[in-house]
PDB file of C-alpha atoms in Angstrom:
ATOM      1  CA  MET D   1      11.060  16.701  -2.317  1.00 34.00           C
ATOM      2  CA  THR D   2       7.379  17.505  -2.720  1.00 38.00           C
ATOM      3  CA  ALA D   3       5.245  19.658  -0.472  1.00 37.00           C
ATOM      4  CA  ALA D   4       3.615  16.495   0.853  1.00 40.00           C
ATOM      5  CA  SER D   5       6.958  15.127   1.998  1.00 40.00           C
ATOM      6  CA  ALA D   6       8.785  18.283   3.093  1.00 40.00           C
ATOM      7  CA  PRO D   7       8.630  18.510   6.911  1.00 42.00           C
ATOM      8  CA  ASP D   8       9.206  22.291   6.948  1.00 41.00           C
ATOM      9  CA  SER D   9       6.890  23.052   4.040  1.00 42.00           C
ATOM     10  CA  PRO D  10       4.153  25.648   4.599  1.00 43.00           C
ATOM     11  CA  GLY D  11       1.916  23.567   2.277  1.00 48.00           C
ATOM     12  CA  PRO D  12       0.139  20.286   3.047  1.00 59.00           C
ATOM     13  CA  THR D  13       1.037  18.509   6.282  1.00 83.00           C
ATOM     14  CA  LEU D  14       2.133  14.914   6.681  1.00 87.00           C
ATOM     15  CA  SER D  15      -0.424  12.307   7.614  1.00 90.00           C
ATOM     16  CA  PRO D  16      -0.207  10.839  11.132  1.00 92.00           C
ATOM     17  CA  THR D  17       0.575   7.459   9.523  1.00 94.00           C
ATOM     18  CA  LEU D  18       3.624   8.784   7.657  1.00 95.00           C
ATOM     19  CA  ARG D  19       4.803  10.624  10.780  1.00 94.00           C
ATOM     20  CA  ALA D  20       4.561   7.348  12.744  1.00 95.00           C
ATOM     21  CA  TRP D  21       6.534   5.486  10.047  1.00 96.00           C
ATOM     22  CA  ARG D  22       9.274   8.117  10.111  1.00 95.00           C
ATOM     23  CA  ARG D  23       9.511   8.101  13.941  1.00 95.00           C
ATOM     24  CA  LEU D  24      10.218   4.373  14.116  1.00 95.00           C
ATOM     25  CA  PRO D  25      13.733   3.020  13.705  1.00 93.00           C
ATOM     26  CA  SER D  26      14.664   2.099  10.151  1.00 90.00           C
ATOM     27  CA  GLY D  27      15.114  -1.564   9.374  1.00 92.00           C
ATOM     28  CA  ARG D  28      13.350  -4.755  10.313  1.00 94.00           C
ATOM     29  CA  ALA D  29      12.344  -3.783  13.876  1.00 95.00           C
ATOM     30  CA  GLY D  30      10.682  -0.513  12.858  1.00 96.00           C
ATOM     31  CA  SER D  31       8.995  -2.209   9.903  1.00 96.00           C
ATOM     32  CA  LEU D  32       7.608  -4.927  12.141  1.00 96.00           C
ATOM     33  CA  LEU D  33       6.357  -2.488  14.812  1.00 96.00           C
ATOM     34  CA  PHE D  34       4.698  -0.316  12.171  1.00 97.00           C
ATOM     35  CA  SER D  35       3.048  -3.311  10.495  1.00 97.00           C
ATOM     36  CA  ILE D  36       1.676  -4.622  13.798  1.00 96.00           C
ATOM     37  CA  GLY D  37       0.212  -1.176  14.510  1.00 96.00           C
ATOM     38  CA  MET D  38      -1.279  -1.043  11.019  1.00 96.00           C
ATOM     39  CA  CYS D  39      -2.985  -4.410  11.573  1.00 96.00           C
ATOM     40  CA  VAL D  40      -4.354  -3.266  14.940  1.00 96.00           C
ATOM     41  CA  ARG D  41      -5.845  -0.227  13.188  1.00 94.00           C
ATOM     42  CA  VAL D  42      -7.129  -2.267  10.192  1.00 94.00           C
ATOM     43  CA  PRO D  43      -7.648  -5.815  11.558  1.00 94.00           C
ATOM     44  CA  TYR D  44      -8.582  -7.444   8.235  1.00 94.00           C
ATOM     45  CA  PHE D  45      -5.070  -6.754   6.934  1.00 95.00           C
ATOM     46  CA  ALA D  46      -3.703  -9.112   9.622  1.00 96.00           C
ATOM     47  CA  SER D  47      -5.176 -12.090   7.744  1.00 95.00           C
ATOM     48  CA  ILE D  48      -2.174 -12.023   5.378  1.00 97.00           C
ATOM     49  CA  LEU D  49       0.519 -11.093   7.974  1.00 97.00           C
ATOM     50  CA  PRO D  50       1.760  -8.122   5.914  1.00 98.00           C
ATOM     51  CA  ARG D  51       4.952  -6.209   6.617  1.00 98.00           C
ATOM     52  CA  VAL D  52       5.475  -2.738   5.178  1.00 98.00           C
ATOM     53  CA  THR D  53       9.125  -2.459   4.149  1.00 98.00           C
ATOM     54  CA  ARG D  54       9.197   0.948   2.460  1.00 97.00           C
ATOM     55  CA  MET D  55       6.856   3.913   2.695  1.00 97.00           C
ATOM     56  CA  GLU D  56       7.319   7.386   1.268  1.00 96.00           C
ATOM     57  CA  PRO D  57       5.204   9.828  -0.728  1.00 96.00           C
ATOM     58  CA  GLY D  58       4.408   8.205  -4.059  1.00 97.00           C
ATOM     59  CA  ARG D  59       5.764   4.731  -3.199  1.00 98.00           C
ATOM     60  CA  CYS D  60       5.141   1.839  -0.836  1.00 98.00           C
ATOM     61  CA  GLU D  61       6.398  -1.734  -0.663  1.00 98.00           C
ATOM     62  CA  ALA D  62       4.989  -4.539   1.466  1.00 98.00           C
ATOM     63  CA  ARG D  63       5.500  -8.271   1.821  1.00 98.00           C
ATOM     64  CA  ALA D  64       3.318 -11.171   2.860  1.00 98.00           C
ATOM     65  CA  PRO D  65       4.522 -14.679   3.713  1.00 98.00           C
ATOM     66  CA  HIS D  66       3.240 -17.794   1.977  1.00 97.00           C
ATOM     67  CA  TRP D  67       1.677 -19.524   4.982  1.00 96.00           C
ATOM     68  CA  TRP D  68      -1.289 -21.897   5.303  1.00 95.00           C
ATOM     69  CA  GLY D  69      -3.695 -19.013   6.076  1.00 95.00           C
ATOM     70  CA  VAL D  70      -3.315 -17.512   2.569  1.00 96.00           C
ATOM     71  CA  ARG D  71      -3.244 -20.745   0.562  1.00 96.00           C
ATOM     72  CA  ASN D  72      -5.997 -21.887  -1.765  1.00 95.00           C
ATOM     73  CA  HIS D  73      -6.952 -25.466  -2.677  1.00 96.00           C
ATOM     74  CA  LEU D  74      -3.924 -25.634  -5.019  1.00 95.00           C
ATOM     75  CA  GLY D  75      -1.497 -24.661  -2.260  1.00 95.00           C
ATOM     76  CA  THR D  76      -0.734 -21.336  -3.932  1.00 96.00           C
ATOM     77  CA  PHE D  77      -1.342 -17.781  -2.700  1.00 97.00           C
ATOM     78  CA  HIS D  78      -5.111 -17.226  -2.781  1.00 97.00           C
ATOM     79  CA  ALA D  79      -6.214 -14.576  -5.302  1.00 96.00           C
ATOM     80  CA  ILE D  80      -8.097 -12.534  -2.716  1.00 96.00           C
ATOM     81  CA  ALA D  81      -5.171 -12.699  -0.281  1.00 97.00           C
ATOM     82  CA  ALA D  82      -3.000 -11.232  -3.064  1.00 98.00           C
ATOM     83  CA  CYS D  83      -5.652  -8.522  -3.555  1.00 98.00           C
ATOM     84  CA  ASN D  84      -5.486  -7.824   0.179  1.00 98.00           C
ATOM     85  CA  LEU D  85      -1.705  -7.337  -0.125  1.00 98.00           C
ATOM     86  CA  ALA D  86      -2.280  -4.972  -3.071  1.00 98.00           C
ATOM     87  CA  GLU D  87      -4.797  -3.002  -0.990  1.00 98.00           C
ATOM     88  CA  VAL D  88      -2.421  -2.825   2.005  1.00 98.00           C
ATOM     89  CA  THR D  89       0.292  -1.423  -0.240  1.00 98.00           C
ATOM     90  CA  MET D  90      -2.040   1.058  -1.956  1.00 98.00           C
ATOM     91  CA  GLY D  91      -3.411   2.187   1.403  1.00 97.00           C
ATOM     92  CA  MET D  92      -0.004   2.891   2.881  1.00 98.00           C
ATOM     93  CA  LEU D  93       1.029   4.703  -0.319  1.00 98.00           C
ATOM     94  CA  CYS D  94      -2.066   6.903   0.064  1.00 97.00           C
ATOM     95  CA  GLU D  95      -1.298   7.474   3.743  1.00 97.00           C
ATOM     96  CA  ALA D  96       2.232   8.547   2.785  1.00 96.00           C
ATOM     97  CA  THR D  97       1.127  10.699  -0.150  1.00 96.00           C
ATOM     98  CA  VAL D  98      -2.213  12.333   0.666  1.00 95.00           C
ATOM     99  CA  PRO D  99      -1.651  15.208   3.128  1.00 93.00           C
ATOM    100  CA  SER D 100      -3.708  15.503   6.304  1.00 92.00           C
ATOM    101  CA  SER D 101      -5.645  18.355   4.651  1.00 91.00           C
ATOM    102  CA  HIS D 102      -7.292  15.713   2.433  1.00 93.00           C
ATOM    103  CA  ARG D 103      -8.832  12.264   2.778  1.00 95.00           C
ATOM    104  CA  TRP D 104      -9.000   9.234   0.524  1.00 96.00           C
ATOM    105  CA  ILE D 105     -11.054   6.066   0.173  1.00 97.00           C
ATOM    106  CA  PRO D 106     -10.784   3.149  -2.267  1.00 97.00           C
ATOM    107  CA  LYS D 107     -13.363   3.396  -5.036  1.00 97.00           C
ATOM    108  CA  SER D 108     -12.621   0.490  -7.375  1.00 98.00           C
ATOM    109  CA  MET D 109     -10.044  -2.150  -8.151  1.00 98.00           C
ATOM    110  CA  SER D 110      -9.156  -4.004 -11.326  1.00 98.00           C
ATOM    111  CA  VAL D 111      -6.905  -7.020 -11.050  1.00 98.00           C
ATOM    112  CA  ASP D 112      -5.011  -9.225 -13.477  1.00 98.00           C
ATOM    113  CA  TYR D 113      -3.877 -12.601 -12.166  1.00 97.00           C
ATOM    114  CA  LEU D 114      -0.753 -13.303 -14.204  1.00 98.00           C
ATOM    115  CA  ALA D 115       0.734 -16.408 -12.569  1.00 97.00           C
ATOM    116  CA  LYS D 116       0.327 -18.679  -9.554  1.00 97.00           C
ATOM    117  CA  GLY D 117       1.874 -17.274  -6.386  1.00 96.00           C
ATOM    118  CA  ARG D 118       3.837 -20.246  -5.074  1.00 97.00           C
ATOM    119  CA  THR D 119       6.023 -18.230  -2.655  1.00 97.00           C
ATOM    120  CA  SER D 120       5.841 -15.244  -0.340  1.00 98.00           C
ATOM    121  CA  LEU D 121       4.856 -12.095  -2.218  1.00 98.00           C
ATOM    122  CA  ARG D 122       6.208  -8.545  -2.475  1.00 98.00           C
ATOM    123  CA  ALA D 123       3.911  -5.742  -3.600  1.00 98.00           C
ATOM    124  CA  VAL D 124       5.053  -2.393  -4.984  1.00 98.00           C
ATOM    125  CA  ALA D 125       2.691   0.556  -5.349  1.00 98.00           C
ATOM    126  CA  GLU D 126       4.114   3.595  -7.103  1.00 98.00           C
ATOM    127  CA  LEU D 127       2.634   6.743  -8.609  1.00 98.00           C
ATOM    128  CA  GLU D 128       4.145   8.175 -11.787  1.00 96.00           C
ATOM    129  CA  ALA D 129       3.721  11.661 -10.314  1.00 95.00           C
ATOM    130  CA  ILE D 130       2.483  12.969  -6.983  1.00 93.00           C
ATOM    131  CA  PRO D 131      -0.633  15.117  -7.434  1.00 91.00           C
ATOM    132  CA  ASP D 132      -0.567  18.762  -6.377  1.00 90.00           C
ATOM    133  CA  PHE D 133      -3.021  18.632  -3.484  1.00 91.00           C
ATOM    134  CA  THR D 134      -2.759  22.377  -2.767  1.00 89.00           C
ATOM    135  CA  HIS D 135      -5.086  23.113  -5.713  1.00 86.00           C
ATOM    136  CA  LEU D 136      -7.508  20.236  -5.147  1.00 86.00           C
ATOM    137  CA  ARG D 137     -10.817  21.818  -4.121  1.00 86.00           C
ATOM    138  CA  ALA D 138     -13.208  19.045  -5.218  1.00 89.00           C
ATOM    139  CA  GLY D 139     -13.000  15.276  -5.286  1.00 92.00           C
ATOM    140  CA  THR D 140     -10.802  13.545  -7.817  1.00 93.00           C
ATOM    141  CA  ASP D 141      -9.752  10.022  -8.734  1.00 96.00           C
ATOM    142  CA  MET D 142      -6.190   8.955  -8.013  1.00 97.00           C
ATOM    143  CA  VAL D 143      -5.274   5.645  -9.657  1.00 97.00           C
ATOM    144  CA  VAL D 144      -2.623   3.646  -7.826  1.00 98.00           C
ATOM    145  CA  PRO D 145      -0.921   0.867  -9.806  1.00 98.00           C
ATOM    146  CA  VAL D 146       0.273  -2.085  -7.706  1.00 98.00           C
ATOM    147  CA  HIS D 147       2.564  -4.845  -8.949  1.00 98.00           C
ATOM    148  CA  VAL D 148       2.876  -8.060  -6.926  1.00 98.00           C
ATOM    149  CA  TYR D 149       5.928 -10.286  -7.363  1.00 98.00           C
ATOM    150  CA  ASP D 150       6.984 -13.724  -6.150  1.00 98.00           C
ATOM    151  CA  LYS D 151      10.416 -14.458  -4.665  1.00 97.00           C
ATOM    152  CA  ALA D 152      11.900 -15.028  -8.140  1.00 98.00           C
ATOM    153  CA  GLY D 153      10.773 -11.553  -9.231  1.00 98.00           C
ATOM    154  CA  GLU D 154       7.998 -12.805 -11.515  1.00 98.00           C
ATOM    155  CA  GLU D 155       4.939 -10.544 -11.518  1.00 98.00           C
ATOM    156  CA  VAL D 156       2.005 -12.679 -10.372  1.00 98.00           C
ATOM    157  CA  VAL D 157      -0.673  -9.997  -9.873  1.00 98.00           C
ATOM    158  CA  ARG D 158      -1.195  -6.529 -11.321  1.00 98.00           C
ATOM    159  CA  ALA D 159      -3.809  -4.226  -9.807  1.00 98.00           C
ATOM    160  CA  ARG D 160      -5.062  -0.723 -10.487  1.00 98.00           C
ATOM    161  CA  ILE D 161      -6.832   0.704  -7.462  1.00 98.00           C
ATOM    162  CA  THR D 162      -8.804   3.903  -7.939  1.00 98.00           C
ATOM    163  CA  THR D 163      -9.087   6.041  -4.833  1.00 97.00           C
ATOM    164  CA  TRP D 164     -11.375   9.024  -4.330  1.00 97.00           C
ATOM    165  CA  VAL D 165      -9.464  11.964  -2.845  1.00 96.00           C
ATOM    166  CA  THR D 166     -11.228  15.027  -1.398  1.00 95.00           C
ATOM    167  CA  PRO D 167     -10.363  17.939   0.859  1.00 94.00           C
ATOM    168  CA  ALA D 168     -10.942  16.950   4.489  1.00 90.00           C
TER     169      ALA D 168
END
C-alpha cells in the first residue's frame, strides 16, 4: 500500500473523490451512485452515461453503454465519445492517485483508433508506478495510459493522457 492509499499514513491524504468512492457500498449500487455524482460534478461526462466500476490509486476502470447518443453515422461508438470515456477513466485514476496536497489537470491527449467500437466499451487506466508525491515541489507531467475494449475484449482505442501535477 502506498502513502497515497494508506488511510493511517502521515504522508499525503486521500482526495475527497477517493474517500467518497470508498464510503459507498461495493458493487453495482455503489458504482451507480458514485457515477451519478461524478456526472453531476462534471456534466459533460454524462453524455456517454459512464459507470466507474473500479477505482484505486494507480488504476481505474469505467464502462459506457453503446446507445444512440454515442453512435456515429456508421452506428459505431463515436471516436470522441470513446475519448470522453478515456478521459473519465483517467480523471478518476488521478482523483484516486493524486493526494489532496496536490492538484492535476489534463494537458494533452494522444489517441489511436484501432478498431470500430460496435458494442459497449470498457476503459482501463493504469499507471506502471505511483509517483512519490511527497517529494514533488514543482509541476511535473504524469502520463496516464488508457486502453478501451469492446465486449469481446478487443482493444478499440488506446490513449495516452498527459496530466500536469503540482502542489496545491
